[in-house]
């Protein structure tokens, strides 16, 4: 079969697609996680908590499609990444899965009884369903930047030699807190769009505080990585269209290595700039009535933060701290030429459908969720 796109280009396209899917998850499902994290703080009464729940209840399942797409893309396009990640981050991913399961259960069970104790239990579950995944995803990125303790043998089998507690290192925890602050900011911007009155006022205050924390933690993380974290650099010839065998290259750890891409490709500075500008703009815009523009600003900041991690790591996807040569990159950890092409065709067909459906849903569900609306439709809403 003649494939009209060369292997190198397909690998680069799938690196970009993987970034798009991860950013899509952070932007679309991120505000759901942020609203869940804000639930005990922004909503003071049962009616107010139901308002928050009903802002995301109709859309969270569709938003979580981006997580499924991202996981599926890693499994099919970069199988060694999938294998290494599920070996190394197994307990962290299990914890995240448990937390995510609390969301649908909480949405469906919370309103079954009016007992305040019953509802407090599920409110706690919804909080954990937002906070824990946001924290764990950030910790995972923080550990990627330091290298993951795995190695490959000559048969390319993955051996992970770390533990769960090893993930809870200072930089990993900093990245986790940055992730939480970022998604709280984004969730507060969504509540600014979807609510009014006292809930909206609290959401605005939360947005401004979270935006300031996001800027501070992102700057601190950048300084830490620039001054105290060794990056990874390929020192041998790069076979961008070669076989998927990570052991054919040589890699060195270099202080400040994660900044090398910005020197070689100055345009990449757009990513961290977008992170700072988006958060700062959102904090300023929240003082007025530009609700949708504020949400776009937080989405820009989220996009910039996730993109910064991606372009800093490129071409690495999962560096190895045990054996740098075992590090997995976009050039040597991909599926076959044919597999990537078939996936590309499927993506070009179905991704526009997902985007169109998502746009349709949000258009149909536009408008604010108010206390009066929730009380009037108490039996039919979450």
JSON list of N, CA and C in Angstrom, two decimals, residues 18-28 66 299 302-304 306-307:
[
{"chain": "A", "resi": 18, "resn": "UNK", "atom": "N", "xyz": [-1.58, 14.69, 19.65]},
{"chain": "A", "resi": 18, "resn": "UNK", "atom": "CA", "xyz": [-1.57, 14.32, 21.05]},
{"chain": "A", "resi": 18, "resn": "UNK", "atom": "C", "xyz": [-1.62, 15.58, 21.92]},
{"chain": "A", "resi": 19, "resn": "UNK", "atom": "N", "xyz": [-0.87, 16.60, 21.53]},
{"chain": "A", "resi": 19, "resn": "UNK", "atom": "CA", "xyz": [-0.93, 17.87, 22.26]},
{"chain": "A", "resi": 19, "resn": "UNK", "atom": "C", "xyz": [-2.30, 18.51, 22.20]},
{"chain": "A", "resi": 20, "resn": "UNK", "atom": "N", "xyz": [-2.92, 18.47, 21.02]},
{"chain": "A", "resi": 20, "resn": "UNK", "atom": "CA", "xyz": [-4.27, 19.04, 20.86]},
{"chain": "A", "resi": 20, "resn": "UNK", "atom": "C", "xyz": [-5.26, 18.31, 21.76]},
{"chain": "A", "resi": 21, "resn": "UNK", "atom": "N", "xyz": [-5.17, 16.99, 21.83]},
{"chain": "A", "resi": 21, "resn": "UNK", "atom": "CA", "xyz": [-6.10, 16.21, 22.64]},
{"chain": "A", "resi": 21, "resn": "UNK", "atom": "C", "xyz": [-5.89, 16.49, 24.13]},
{"chain": "A", "resi": 22, "resn": "UNK", "atom": "N", "xyz": [-4.64, 16.59, 24.56]},
{"chain": "A", "resi": 22, "resn": "UNK", "atom": "CA", "xyz": [-4.38, 16.89, 25.98]},
{"chain": "A", "resi": 22, "resn": "UNK", "atom": "C", "xyz": [-4.84, 18.31, 26.33]},
{"chain": "A", "resi": 23, "resn": "UNK", "atom": "N", "xyz": [-4.61, 19.25, 25.41]},
{"chain": "A", "resi": 23, "resn": "UNK", "atom": "CA", "xyz": [-5.09, 20.62, 25.65]},
{"chain": "A", "resi": 23, "resn": "UNK", "atom": "C", "xyz": [-6.62, 20.63, 25.63]},
{"chain": "A", "resi": 24, "resn": "UNK", "atom": "N", "xyz": [-7.22, 19.88, 24.70]},
{"chain": "A", "resi": 24, "resn": "UNK", "atom": "CA", "xyz": [-8.68, 19.80, 24.66]},
{"chain": "A", "resi": 24, "resn": "UNK", "atom": "C", "xyz": [-9.25, 19.26, 25.96]},
{"chain": "A", "resi": 25, "resn": "UNK", "atom": "N", "xyz": [-8.58, 18.26, 26.53]},
{"chain": "A", "resi": 25, "resn": "UNK", "atom": "CA", "xyz": [-9.04, 17.72, 27.82]},
{"chain": "A", "resi": 25, "resn": "UNK", "atom": "C", "xyz": [-8.88, 18.76, 28.92]},
{"chain": "A", "resi": 26, "resn": "UNK", "atom": "N", "xyz": [-7.73, 19.44, 28.95]},
{"chain": "A", "resi": 26, "resn": "UNK", "atom": "CA", "xyz": [-7.48, 20.43, 30.00]},
{"chain": "A", "resi": 26, "resn": "UNK", "atom": "C", "xyz": [-8.46, 21.59, 29.92]},
{"chain": "A", "resi": 27, "resn": "UNK", "atom": "N", "xyz": [-8.80, 22.01, 28.71]},
{"chain": "A", "resi": 27, "resn": "UNK", "atom": "CA", "xyz": [-9.71, 23.14, 28.54]},
{"chain": "A", "resi": 27, "resn": "UNK", "atom": "C", "xyz": [-11.17, 22.73, 28.76]},
{"chain": "A", "resi": 28, "resn": "UNK", "atom": "N", "xyz": [-11.58, 21.61, 28.16]},
{"chain": "A", "resi": 28, "resn": "UNK", "atom": "CA", "xyz": [-12.99, 21.23, 28.20]},
{"chain": "A", "resi": 28, "resn": "UNK", "atom": "C", "xyz": [-13.37, 20.53, 29.51]},
{"chain": "A", "resi": 66, "resn": "UNK", "atom": "N", "xyz": [-12.64, 13.90, 25.75]},
{"chain": "A", "resi": 66, "resn": "UNK", "atom": "CA", "xyz": [-11.27, 14.31, 25.41]},
{"chain": "A", "resi": 66, "resn": "UNK", "atom": "C", "xyz": [-10.25, 13.48, 26.15]},
{"chain": "A", "resi": 299, "resn": "UNK", "atom": "N", "xyz": [-8.96, 29.93, 29.23]},
{"chain": "A", "resi": 299, "resn": "UNK", "atom": "CA", "xyz": [-8.68, 28.82, 28.30]},
{"chain": "A", "resi": 299, "resn": "UNK", "atom": "C", "xyz": [-7.34, 29.03, 27.61]},
{"chain": "A", "resi": 302, "resn": "UNK", "atom": "N", "xyz": [-4.63, 28.09, 30.16]},
{"chain": "A", "resi": 302, "resn": "UNK", "atom": "CA", "xyz": [-4.53, 26.63, 30.28]},
{"chain": "A", "resi": 302, "resn": "UNK", "atom": "C", "xyz": [-3.81, 26.05, 29.07]},
{"chain": "A", "resi": 303, "resn": "UNK", "atom": "N", "xyz": [-4.18, 26.52, 27.88]},
{"chain": "A", "resi": 303, "resn": "UNK", "atom": "CA", "xyz": [-3.52, 26.06, 26.66]},
{"chain": "A", "resi": 303, "resn": "UNK", "atom": "C", "xyz": [-2.03, 26.36, 26.70]},
{"chain": "A", "resi": 304, "resn": "UNK", "atom": "N", "xyz": [-1.67, 27.56, 27.14]},
{"chain": "A", "resi": 304, "resn": "UNK", "atom": "CA", "xyz": [-0.27, 27.94, 27.19]},
{"chain": "A", "resi": 304, "resn": "UNK", "atom": "C", "xyz": [0.53, 27.10, 28.17]},
{"chain": "A", "resi": 306, "resn": "UNK", "atom": "N", "xyz": [-0.11, 23.95, 29.30]},
{"chain": "A", "resi": 306, "resn": "UNK", "atom": "CA", "xyz": [0.05, 22.58, 28.79]},
{"chain": "A", "resi": 306, "resn": "UNK", "atom": "C", "xyz": [1.01, 22.57, 27.60]},
{"chain": "A", "resi": 307, "resn": "UNK", "atom": "N", "xyz": [0.87, 23.56, 26.70]},
{"chain": "A", "resi": 307, "resn": "UNK", "atom": "CA", "xyz": [1.74, 23.62, 25.53]},
{"chain": "A", "resi": 307, "resn": "UNK", "atom": "C", "xyz": [3.19, 23.87, 25.92]}
]
